[in-house]
């Protein structure tokens, strides 16, 4: 008789795989602790050993403050955040980070509190995986027989709904059946108006929701309170002070927060449980070829109310499912690589999924768009989803296909004209076409061998999982073109970039050659599975011959070289991993053995350097390199150094993948999805891979074609078509400089655009090389062009634009070309037929600088 494995049995199996040493292993000290992790915008972390030692932050490090106080017999104690330092912290006794849960335990004043952040990131069901809901569960009991009166108050800052604290926010409260709900969002709601890396969301709404079943009509405190969370002199929380059902104020205001809580409940020796939900509804999440796509969970018409009601109804079942998933997955991880490996993978799990977003296409099928957090902000980047792929592959074909479909549709479209694969789809959250290197215009600074090899390997991995190559067949001519490119160019790569582009261009890259050879073998495998036997034999012969050449030409005695023409050099050959996982066996096993022996004597305290040029490394690549011999002792020897890095790095940010192996200091990169590569070891065990992959409930198919680009019509040309004369000054003007009545007669005149030569995408009409510039110009807008009007903007860097004195757009950071940007609702209202005033302020911080503004009509087709 078939039955589900119980969590208790899984836990028993898990303990079986723990050695005596592992059972006594001290807890892992994460560099930052995952609290709320759903996508690149709804992402909150604790950057400290104790939850009360630091304020919680967005992954970018900007404040996203959650504060929590527990009241025991009228005495308040902090359990999260530093915002109420006048009260002592309840002593933190423990912390455990599991794949779907982060669990803190506290004790003091006769009470034990367990605080659990649970995200139902259950990979077999994208409906659940895409839900932007985190549950906070408070479990309390007395440590003796005494009954105590307990209250819990949580404060959620409005910082979570804006990019900049000065932005205005609005809040409201209401009841939704059995839920009390408070929400807050930006007042302007600039949906998908901005793109870039160091950005936070400023559209949609944050929801805090509590079931009303616990005691009295409404014991929870909700809404915007002047002085929320303040206590009176007697230690009791002040009464509700909300003076309106809806409030509006800047997010940086101290009182701009939602407060929720549970008051005056009795706790004895039996555990009492209370829970609430944090949720975020962005309504539209990704712009794909200029079409705004809704989050996947919204594809059938659900709204925030339906989300909250469904999530509340599912709490008990999801709690059990998350406990069972965590136990079973951790048991498999321990079996595959030991306790340290399991903890590393658990820490990486939510970070990987939370660095991307699941949306629905026009057919309701799932698309996943990853973000290059803290490297350049690109979206759908091949050499980012390549290292993240093992986590997605492990859990089934739908997850693995979800990030490949939008990429392949773009690569096969008429927009991509090169014989190799693209690098990216744009800048998050705008997947409107490649921006890296030469973009769609030039082969300069592309990664032709890297990206083409990535896609062929990943297509073969999906075929290996499914037992057929039907998915690859959807884009067969494109894949065949890339295979031909690798056949001609891949073995001895020209001077070009690879995924480790921070190391610069390198010719004759030996590890990149491995990727090309394995890519060709992957294509041979795909041909064979499609029944194209002659072509399979041809590519198989080529890949075998190239592998034999590689062994001879890359050999450097006790290891293999970094570059074919550079004796005395070395590098990690992490791309070799796929040779064995895919069953190609192109390279002799002695290659991996020789490399591993060299690595073991070469690695530093905190890890194996990427190559001989620097002491820095990549965490994801170490976890791939560790798998090459499939020796447990080799694997643990390399993983142990990564574990030590996580425990001892001085940088308190979400897990980096680029750090120094001698000092444990982060070089760059934060919270990137590439840490999904930690799951690579799991793909060697075909039984475990099959078990997890077979649970795929979504079974997606029949994706919509790539959206047609909108029709763009020039209304007020910018310098890219017809430069215009502006009034400008580089000295700070008087107040109201953006208003229509302001006298700018003393300002200079200059032709657009304004900036310095060499700035990417800039068309210089007037040199601007000071820190700031202010621009004014009167434009003419015909009445029939008002409805679809958008900015046509290129900025480097921070810019704010006003129309008739009303803020139309504001953003920090820079772009490298012109793009259409929607106007704010207020600016649209201020527009009028005929003459309108445009006022612009741009600020430079470093590197190139440029500002130019025009207007276009955008008609979606």
mmCIF file of C-alpha atoms in Angstrom, residues 347-704:
data_model
loop_
_atom_site.group_PDB
_atom_site.id
_atom_site.type_symbol
_atom_site.label_atom_id
_atom_site.label_comp_id
_atom_site.label_asym_id
_atom_site.label_seq_id
_atom_site.Cartn_x
_atom_site.Cartn_y
_atom_site.Cartn_z
ATOM 1 C CA UNK A 347 20.478 28.971 3.468
ATOM 2 C CA UNK A 348 20.671 29.189 -0.322
ATOM 3 C CA UNK A 349 17.210 27.780 -1.040
ATOM 4 C CA UNK A 350 14.921 30.781 -0.487
ATOM 5 C CA UNK A 351 17.587 33.236 -1.662
ATOM 6 C CA UNK A 352 17.677 31.493 -5.034
ATOM 7 C CA UNK A 353 13.923 31.601 -5.606
ATOM 8 C CA UNK A 354 13.622 35.118 -4.148
ATOM 9 C CA UNK A 355 16.043 36.593 -6.693
ATOM 10 C CA UNK A 356 13.463 36.195 -9.422
ATOM 11 C CA UNK A 357 9.742 36.430 -10.115
ATOM 12 C CA UNK A 358 7.144 34.017 -11.491
ATOM 13 C CA UNK A 359 4.632 35.625 -13.844
ATOM 14 C CA UNK A 360 2.000 34.332 -16.238
ATOM 15 C CA UNK A 361 2.115 34.704 -20.005
ATOM 16 C CA UNK A 362 -0.954 35.274 -22.183
ATOM 17 C CA UNK A 363 -1.753 31.558 -22.015
ATOM 18 C CA UNK A 364 -1.515 31.484 -18.229
ATOM 19 C CA UNK A 365 1.732 29.531 -18.294
ATOM 20 C CA UNK A 366 4.568 30.230 -15.826
ATOM 21 C CA UNK A 367 7.567 32.337 -16.817
ATOM 22 C CA UNK A 368 10.398 32.996 -14.365
ATOM 23 C CA UNK A 369 12.657 36.017 -14.636
ATOM 24 C CA UNK A 370 15.797 36.047 -12.503
ATOM 25 C CA UNK A 371 17.558 39.248 -11.470
ATOM 26 C CA UNK A 372 21.283 39.866 -11.398
ATOM 27 C CA UNK A 373 21.166 41.309 -7.916
ATOM 28 C CA UNK A 374 24.139 43.523 -7.112
ATOM 29 C CA UNK A 375 26.101 42.849 -10.287
ATOM 30 C CA UNK A 376 24.342 44.905 -12.940
ATOM 31 C CA UNK A 377 20.619 44.370 -12.454
ATOM 32 C CA UNK A 378 20.119 42.435 -15.688
ATOM 33 C CA UNK A 379 17.040 40.241 -16.067
ATOM 34 C CA UNK A 380 16.960 36.712 -17.453
ATOM 35 C CA UNK A 381 20.759 36.484 -17.728
ATOM 36 C CA UNK A 382 22.065 33.245 -19.242
ATOM 37 C CA UNK A 383 25.225 33.089 -17.173
ATOM 38 C CA UNK A 384 23.174 33.721 -14.040
ATOM 39 C CA UNK A 385 20.420 31.189 -14.624
ATOM 40 C CA UNK A 386 23.063 28.653 -15.699
ATOM 41 C CA UNK A 387 24.596 28.447 -12.197
ATOM 42 C CA UNK A 388 21.184 28.728 -10.488
ATOM 43 C CA UNK A 389 19.736 25.925 -12.657
ATOM 44 C CA UNK A 390 20.539 22.914 -10.418
ATOM 45 C CA UNK A 391 17.952 23.993 -7.833
ATOM 46 C CA UNK A 392 15.330 24.507 -10.548
ATOM 47 C CA UNK A 393 16.258 21.295 -12.373
ATOM 48 C CA UNK A 394 16.110 19.217 -9.214
ATOM 49 C CA UNK A 395 12.456 19.984 -8.628
ATOM 50 C CA UNK A 396 11.041 19.265 -12.039
ATOM 51 C CA UNK A 397 10.663 20.250 -15.658
ATOM 52 C CA UNK A 398 8.232 23.142 -15.158
ATOM 53 C CA UNK A 399 10.645 25.085 -12.962
ATOM 54 C CA UNK A 400 13.543 24.451 -15.328
ATOM 55 C CA UNK A 401 11.561 25.469 -18.390
ATOM 56 C CA UNK A 402 10.033 28.557 -16.808
ATOM 57 C CA UNK A 403 13.199 30.670 -17.123
ATOM 58 C CA UNK A 404 14.236 29.233 -20.495
ATOM 59 C CA UNK A 405 11.016 29.924 -22.411
ATOM 60 C CA UNK A 406 11.188 33.762 -22.430
ATOM 61 C CA UNK A 407 14.919 33.642 -23.159
ATOM 62 C CA UNK A 408 14.581 31.203 -26.052
ATOM 63 C CA UNK A 409 11.617 33.042 -27.556
ATOM 64 C CA UNK A 410 13.702 36.200 -27.648
ATOM 65 C CA UNK A 411 16.778 34.406 -28.989
ATOM 66 C CA UNK A 412 14.743 32.849 -31.805
ATOM 67 C CA UNK A 413 13.032 36.115 -32.727
ATOM 68 C CA UNK A 414 14.076 38.423 -35.557
ATOM 69 C CA UNK A 415 15.398 40.856 -32.959
ATOM 70 C CA UNK A 416 18.402 38.660 -32.146
ATOM 71 C CA UNK A 417 20.584 38.574 -35.250
ATOM 72 C CA UNK A 418 23.763 36.883 -34.028
ATOM 73 C CA UNK A 419 24.784 33.221 -34.498
ATOM 74 C CA UNK A 420 25.282 32.733 -30.754
ATOM 75 C CA UNK A 421 23.052 32.987 -27.690
ATOM 76 C CA UNK A 422 22.164 36.283 -25.989
ATOM 77 C CA UNK A 423 23.444 37.314 -22.595
ATOM 78 C CA UNK A 424 20.277 38.785 -21.070
ATOM 79 C CA UNK A 425 16.753 40.040 -21.667
ATOM 80 C CA UNK A 426 17.183 43.574 -20.329
ATOM 81 C CA UNK A 427 17.365 45.318 -16.968
ATOM 82 C CA UNK A 428 15.068 44.109 -14.195
ATOM 83 C CA UNK A 429 12.068 44.292 -14.222
ATOM 84 C CA UNK A 430 12.088 45.232 -17.941
ATOM 85 C CA UNK A 431 12.763 42.197 -20.139
ATOM 86 C CA UNK A 432 12.665 44.214 -23.344
ATOM 87 C CA UNK A 433 15.878 43.067 -25.023
ATOM 88 C CA UNK A 434 19.570 42.617 -24.265
ATOM 89 C CA UNK A 435 21.420 45.551 -22.707
ATOM 90 C CA UNK A 436 24.791 43.954 -21.818
ATOM 91 C CA UNK A 437 27.865 44.616 -23.914
ATOM 92 C CA UNK A 438 26.853 45.600 -27.411
ATOM 93 C CA UNK A 439 23.212 44.775 -26.726
ATOM 94 C CA UNK A 440 21.347 43.935 -29.930
ATOM 95 C CA UNK A 441 23.552 46.250 -31.996
ATOM 96 C CA UNK A 442 27.082 44.911 -31.786
ATOM 97 C CA UNK A 443 29.129 41.808 -31.073
ATOM 98 C CA UNK A 444 31.394 43.869 -28.826
ATOM 99 C CA UNK A 445 31.758 42.496 -25.276
ATOM 100 C CA UNK A 446 29.368 39.610 -25.837
ATOM 101 C CA UNK A 447 29.861 36.135 -24.344
ATOM 102 C CA UNK A 448 29.275 33.931 -27.400
ATOM 103 C CA UNK A 449 30.845 30.649 -26.254
ATOM 104 C CA UNK A 450 29.664 31.064 -22.670
ATOM 105 C CA UNK A 451 26.002 31.657 -23.416
ATOM 106 C CA UNK A 452 25.680 29.190 -26.302
ATOM 107 C CA UNK A 453 27.234 26.435 -24.219
ATOM 108 C CA UNK A 454 24.977 27.272 -21.283
ATOM 109 C CA UNK A 455 21.793 26.831 -23.288
ATOM 110 C CA UNK A 456 22.794 23.607 -24.999
ATOM 111 C CA UNK A 457 23.794 22.070 -21.661
ATOM 112 C CA UNK A 458 20.586 23.133 -19.930
ATOM 113 C CA UNK A 459 18.458 21.819 -22.776
ATOM 114 C CA UNK A 460 20.231 18.476 -22.462
ATOM 115 C CA UNK A 461 19.666 18.490 -18.685
ATOM 116 C CA UNK A 462 15.918 18.917 -19.197
ATOM 117 C CA UNK A 463 15.948 16.125 -21.774
ATOM 118 C CA UNK A 464 17.855 13.922 -19.336
ATOM 119 C CA UNK A 465 15.180 14.593 -16.708
ATOM 120 C CA UNK A 466 12.230 14.008 -19.037
ATOM 121 C CA UNK A 467 13.647 11.175 -21.142
ATOM 122 C CA UNK A 468 12.973 13.012 -24.412
ATOM 123 C CA UNK A 469 14.040 16.168 -26.248
ATOM 124 C CA UNK A 470 10.619 17.577 -27.109
ATOM 125 C CA UNK A 471 11.238 20.830 -25.254
ATOM 126 C CA UNK A 472 14.482 21.467 -27.147
ATOM 127 C CA UNK A 473 12.585 20.767 -30.358
ATOM 128 C CA UNK A 474 10.556 23.946 -29.890
ATOM 129 C CA UNK A 475 13.647 25.965 -30.851
ATOM 130 C CA UNK A 476 15.627 23.385 -32.800
ATOM 131 C CA UNK A 477 16.952 25.618 -35.630
ATOM 132 C CA UNK A 478 18.263 28.094 -33.059
ATOM 133 C CA UNK A 479 19.980 25.402 -30.990
ATOM 134 C CA UNK A 480 21.494 23.901 -34.133
ATOM 135 C CA UNK A 481 22.881 27.304 -35.099
ATOM 136 C CA UNK A 482 24.535 27.644 -31.688
ATOM 137 C CA UNK A 483 25.991 24.142 -31.917
ATOM 138 C CA UNK A 484 27.512 25.055 -35.279
ATOM 139 C CA UNK A 485 28.990 28.167 -33.699
ATOM 140 C CA UNK A 486 30.591 26.140 -30.899
ATOM 141 C CA UNK A 487 31.876 23.633 -33.419
ATOM 142 C CA UNK A 488 33.674 26.445 -35.251
ATOM 143 C CA UNK A 489 34.689 28.679 -32.342
ATOM 144 C CA UNK A 490 34.351 26.807 -29.067
ATOM 145 C CA UNK A 491 37.417 24.657 -28.564
ATOM 146 C CA UNK A 492 39.993 27.469 -28.449
ATOM 147 C CA UNK A 493 37.930 30.566 -27.591
ATOM 148 C CA UNK A 494 39.013 33.940 -28.893
ATOM 149 C CA UNK A 495 39.723 36.831 -26.505
ATOM 150 C CA UNK A 496 36.292 37.165 -24.936
ATOM 151 C CA UNK A 497 34.375 37.311 -21.694
ATOM 152 C CA UNK A 498 32.950 34.369 -19.816
ATOM 153 C CA UNK A 499 30.525 34.367 -16.912
ATOM 154 C CA UNK A 500 33.359 35.480 -14.624
ATOM 155 C CA UNK A 501 33.491 38.764 -16.519
ATOM 156 C CA UNK A 502 34.857 40.651 -13.509
ATOM 157 C CA UNK A 503 38.172 38.898 -14.273
ATOM 158 C CA UNK A 504 38.229 40.505 -17.729
ATOM 159 C CA UNK A 505 38.699 39.179 -21.254
ATOM 160 C CA UNK A 506 40.741 36.012 -21.698
ATOM 161 C CA UNK A 507 41.778 34.195 -24.849
ATOM 162 C CA UNK A 508 42.221 30.399 -25.033
ATOM 163 C CA UNK A 509 40.183 29.892 -21.829
ATOM 164 C CA UNK A 510 40.502 26.201 -20.897
ATOM 165 C CA UNK A 511 37.413 26.028 -18.666
ATOM 166 C CA UNK A 512 35.368 27.835 -21.327
ATOM 167 C CA UNK A 513 36.640 25.237 -23.800
ATOM 168 C CA UNK A 514 35.248 22.532 -21.521
ATOM 169 C CA UNK A 515 31.853 24.231 -21.703
ATOM 170 C CA UNK A 516 31.972 24.259 -25.500
ATOM 171 C CA UNK A 517 32.955 20.592 -25.673
ATOM 172 C CA UNK A 518 30.274 19.529 -23.211
ATOM 173 C CA UNK A 519 27.826 21.780 -25.073
ATOM 174 C CA UNK A 520 28.593 19.929 -28.301
ATOM 175 C CA UNK A 521 28.193 16.601 -26.524
ATOM 176 C CA UNK A 522 24.880 17.858 -25.142
ATOM 177 C CA UNK A 523 23.710 18.697 -28.645
ATOM 178 C CA UNK A 524 24.734 15.218 -29.808
ATOM 179 C CA UNK A 525 22.634 13.779 -26.985
ATOM 180 C CA UNK A 526 19.654 15.904 -28.030
ATOM 181 C CA UNK A 527 20.046 14.816 -31.668
ATOM 182 C CA UNK A 528 20.104 11.182 -30.620
ATOM 183 C CA UNK A 529 16.960 11.572 -28.487
ATOM 184 C CA UNK A 530 15.200 13.189 -31.466
ATOM 185 C CA UNK A 531 16.138 10.280 -33.705
ATOM 186 C CA UNK A 532 18.629 12.283 -35.786
ATOM 187 C CA UNK A 533 21.225 9.533 -35.621
ATOM 188 C CA UNK A 534 23.593 10.768 -38.332
ATOM 189 C CA UNK A 535 23.802 14.238 -36.858
ATOM 190 C CA UNK A 536 24.196 12.766 -33.384
ATOM 191 C CA UNK A 537 27.142 10.672 -34.576
ATOM 192 C CA UNK A 538 28.724 13.700 -36.233
ATOM 193 C CA UNK A 539 28.564 15.858 -33.123
ATOM 194 C CA UNK A 540 29.519 13.009 -30.866
ATOM 195 C CA UNK A 541 32.648 12.366 -32.922
ATOM 196 C CA UNK A 542 33.530 16.064 -32.834
ATOM 197 C CA UNK A 543 33.061 16.398 -29.065
ATOM 198 C CA UNK A 544 35.086 13.227 -28.364
ATOM 199 C CA UNK A 545 37.955 14.378 -30.550
ATOM 200 C CA UNK A 546 37.978 17.822 -28.974
ATOM 201 C CA UNK A 547 37.969 16.320 -25.469
ATOM 202 C CA UNK A 548 41.015 14.228 -26.363
ATOM 203 C CA UNK A 549 42.778 17.307 -27.748
ATOM 204 C CA UNK A 550 41.852 19.247 -24.608
ATOM 205 C CA UNK A 551 43.499 16.679 -22.327
ATOM 206 C CA UNK A 552 46.768 17.006 -24.232
ATOM 207 C CA UNK A 553 46.822 20.720 -24.920
ATOM 208 C CA UNK A 554 45.618 21.897 -21.505
ATOM 209 C CA UNK A 555 47.905 19.620 -19.501
ATOM 210 C CA UNK A 556 50.322 21.354 -17.143
ATOM 211 C CA UNK A 557 51.825 18.487 -15.169
ATOM 212 C CA UNK A 558 49.894 18.002 -11.940
ATOM 213 C CA UNK A 559 46.886 20.035 -13.172
ATOM 214 C CA UNK A 560 45.336 21.667 -16.232
ATOM 215 C CA UNK A 561 45.914 25.263 -17.282
ATOM 216 C CA UNK A 562 43.862 28.436 -17.080
ATOM 217 C CA UNK A 563 44.584 29.153 -20.760
ATOM 218 C CA UNK A 564 46.011 26.839 -23.424
ATOM 219 C CA UNK A 565 48.920 29.202 -24.096
ATOM 220 C CA UNK A 566 49.776 29.943 -20.452
ATOM 221 C CA UNK A 567 51.892 27.282 -18.701
ATOM 222 C CA UNK A 568 52.111 27.599 -14.945
ATOM 223 C CA UNK A 569 48.504 28.710 -14.630
ATOM 224 C CA UNK A 570 45.407 26.950 -13.303
ATOM 225 C CA UNK A 571 41.669 27.429 -12.800
ATOM 226 C CA UNK A 572 38.609 25.678 -11.446
ATOM 227 C CA UNK A 573 37.111 23.422 -14.140
ATOM 228 C CA UNK A 574 33.590 23.596 -12.773
ATOM 229 C CA UNK A 575 32.040 23.123 -16.224
ATOM 230 C CA UNK A 576 33.259 19.501 -16.192
ATOM 231 C CA UNK A 577 30.393 18.700 -13.818
ATOM 232 C CA UNK A 578 27.851 18.265 -16.604
ATOM 233 C CA UNK A 579 29.977 15.669 -18.408
ATOM 234 C CA UNK A 580 29.122 13.150 -15.714
ATOM 235 C CA UNK A 581 25.623 14.355 -14.757
ATOM 236 C CA UNK A 582 24.488 14.091 -18.380
ATOM 237 C CA UNK A 583 26.217 10.735 -18.879
ATOM 238 C CA UNK A 584 28.435 12.039 -21.677
ATOM 239 C CA UNK A 585 31.749 10.829 -20.218
ATOM 240 C CA UNK A 586 33.758 12.740 -22.791
ATOM 241 C CA UNK A 587 36.665 13.362 -20.431
ATOM 242 C CA UNK A 588 38.625 10.574 -18.704
ATOM 243 C CA UNK A 589 37.982 10.263 -14.957
ATOM 244 C CA UNK A 590 41.687 10.920 -14.427
ATOM 245 C CA UNK A 591 41.141 14.545 -15.437
ATOM 246 C CA UNK A 592 38.878 15.240 -12.472
ATOM 247 C CA UNK A 593 41.143 13.260 -10.137
ATOM 248 C CA UNK A 594 44.242 15.214 -11.119
ATOM 249 C CA UNK A 595 42.444 18.531 -10.848
ATOM 250 C CA UNK A 596 40.978 17.660 -7.446
ATOM 251 C CA UNK A 597 44.346 16.637 -6.019
ATOM 252 C CA UNK A 598 45.704 20.002 -7.109
ATOM 253 C CA UNK A 599 42.721 21.872 -5.649
ATOM 254 C CA UNK A 600 43.046 20.183 -2.264
ATOM 255 C CA UNK A 601 46.620 21.352 -1.852
ATOM 256 C CA UNK A 602 45.912 24.808 -3.319
ATOM 257 C CA UNK A 603 42.778 25.990 -1.526
ATOM 258 C CA UNK A 604 42.968 28.691 1.138
ATOM 259 C CA UNK A 605 41.293 28.898 4.548
ATOM 260 C CA UNK A 606 37.971 30.092 3.177
ATOM 261 C CA UNK A 607 37.892 28.360 -0.159
ATOM 262 C CA UNK A 608 39.487 27.474 -3.460
ATOM 263 C CA UNK A 609 40.349 30.568 -5.541
ATOM 264 C CA UNK A 610 38.708 30.842 -8.934
ATOM 265 C CA UNK A 611 42.106 30.667 -10.630
ATOM 266 C CA UNK A 612 45.745 31.651 -10.147
ATOM 267 C CA UNK A 613 45.231 35.362 -10.964
ATOM 268 C CA UNK A 614 43.515 36.390 -7.717
ATOM 269 C CA UNK A 615 42.662 35.038 -4.265
ATOM 270 C CA UNK A 616 38.948 35.646 -4.726
ATOM 271 C CA UNK A 617 36.507 32.887 -5.563
ATOM 272 C CA UNK A 618 32.909 32.152 -6.518
ATOM 273 C CA UNK A 619 30.860 30.201 -4.002
ATOM 274 C CA UNK A 620 28.632 28.597 -6.628
ATOM 275 C CA UNK A 621 31.576 27.349 -8.648
ATOM 276 C CA UNK A 622 33.255 25.781 -5.608
ATOM 277 C CA UNK A 623 30.096 23.784 -4.941
ATOM 278 C CA UNK A 624 30.240 22.541 -8.556
ATOM 279 C CA UNK A 625 33.973 21.827 -8.483
ATOM 280 C CA UNK A 626 33.520 19.870 -5.243
ATOM 281 C CA UNK A 627 31.352 17.345 -7.094
ATOM 282 C CA UNK A 628 33.805 16.422 -9.864
ATOM 283 C CA UNK A 629 35.247 13.202 -8.435
ATOM 284 C CA UNK A 630 32.110 12.143 -6.553
ATOM 285 C CA UNK A 631 34.346 11.338 -3.603
ATOM 286 C CA UNK A 632 32.703 12.252 -0.288
ATOM 287 C CA UNK A 633 36.014 13.247 1.290
ATOM 288 C CA UNK A 634 36.903 15.508 -1.653
ATOM 289 C CA UNK A 635 33.451 17.079 -1.586
ATOM 290 C CA UNK A 636 33.502 17.782 2.134
ATOM 291 C CA UNK A 637 37.042 19.171 1.991
ATOM 292 C CA UNK A 638 35.941 21.926 -0.400
ATOM 293 C CA UNK A 639 32.507 22.497 1.160
ATOM 294 C CA UNK A 640 34.004 22.847 4.653
ATOM 295 C CA UNK A 641 35.923 25.950 3.583
ATOM 296 C CA UNK A 642 32.738 27.532 2.185
ATOM 297 C CA UNK A 643 30.935 26.756 5.433
ATOM 298 C CA UNK A 644 33.757 28.377 7.380
ATOM 299 C CA UNK A 645 33.461 31.467 5.175
ATOM 300 C CA UNK A 646 29.748 31.808 5.936
ATOM 301 C CA UNK A 647 30.391 31.448 9.641
ATOM 302 C CA UNK A 648 33.226 33.949 9.796
ATOM 303 C CA UNK A 649 32.783 36.577 7.079
ATOM 304 C CA UNK A 650 32.651 40.099 8.547
ATOM 305 C CA UNK A 651 30.105 41.181 5.897
ATOM 306 C CA UNK A 652 26.565 40.945 7.235
ATOM 307 C CA UNK A 653 24.566 40.771 4.040
ATOM 308 C CA UNK A 654 22.653 38.009 2.252
ATOM 309 C CA UNK A 655 24.936 35.291 0.978
ATOM 310 C CA UNK A 656 27.482 36.557 -1.536
ATOM 311 C CA UNK A 657 28.959 34.361 -4.243
ATOM 312 C CA UNK A 658 32.138 36.452 -4.767
ATOM 313 C CA UNK A 659 34.554 36.714 -1.861
ATOM 314 C CA UNK A 660 38.196 36.603 -0.781
ATOM 315 C CA UNK A 661 39.466 33.165 0.205
ATOM 316 C CA UNK A 662 42.085 34.456 2.654
ATOM 317 C CA UNK A 663 40.094 37.121 4.511
ATOM 318 C CA UNK A 664 36.460 35.960 4.054
ATOM 319 C CA UNK A 665 35.556 39.477 2.938
ATOM 320 C CA UNK A 666 32.935 40.007 0.268
ATOM 321 C CA UNK A 667 34.259 41.401 -3.012
ATOM 322 C CA UNK A 668 30.809 42.054 -4.474
ATOM 323 C CA UNK A 669 27.484 40.446 -5.411
ATOM 324 C CA UNK A 670 24.709 40.034 -2.855
ATOM 325 C CA UNK A 671 21.578 37.884 -2.710
ATOM 326 C CA UNK A 672 22.014 36.525 -6.238
ATOM 327 C CA UNK A 673 20.103 33.466 -7.498
ATOM 328 C CA UNK A 674 23.321 31.698 -8.525
ATOM 329 C CA UNK A 675 23.466 30.079 -5.075
ATOM 330 C CA UNK A 676 20.902 27.618 -6.441
ATOM 331 C CA UNK A 677 23.999 25.975 -7.874
ATOM 332 C CA UNK A 678 24.598 24.498 -4.429
ATOM 333 C CA UNK A 679 22.084 21.782 -5.414
ATOM 334 C CA UNK A 680 24.431 20.469 -8.125
ATOM 335 C CA UNK A 681 25.529 17.536 -5.983
ATOM 336 C CA UNK A 682 21.921 16.317 -5.843
ATOM 337 C CA UNK A 683 21.737 15.844 -9.615
ATOM 338 C CA UNK A 684 24.287 13.014 -9.536
ATOM 339 C CA UNK A 685 21.868 10.774 -7.637
ATOM 340 C CA UNK A 686 19.379 9.912 -10.367
ATOM 341 C CA UNK A 687 16.937 8.285 -7.933
ATOM 342 C CA UNK A 688 16.768 11.396 -5.754
ATOM 343 C CA UNK A 689 16.510 13.656 -8.808
ATOM 344 C CA UNK A 690 13.693 11.533 -10.221
ATOM 345 C CA UNK A 691 11.862 11.521 -6.892
ATOM 346 C CA UNK A 692 11.784 15.307 -6.581
ATOM 347 C CA UNK A 693 11.259 16.052 -10.273
ATOM 348 C CA UNK A 694 8.341 13.622 -10.523
ATOM 349 C CA UNK A 695 6.336 15.674 -8.018
ATOM 350 C CA UNK A 696 5.900 18.555 -10.473
ATOM 351 C CA UNK A 697 2.184 19.407 -10.220
ATOM 352 C CA UNK A 698 2.152 22.295 -12.667
ATOM 353 C CA UNK A 699 3.263 20.385 -15.775
ATOM 354 C CA UNK A 700 3.297 23.546 -17.855
ATOM 355 C CA UNK A 701 3.078 23.473 -21.644
ATOM 356 C CA UNK A 702 1.760 25.572 -24.505
ATOM 357 C CA UNK A 703 3.470 28.855 -23.706
ATOM 358 C CA UNK A 704 2.369 32.018 -25.491
#
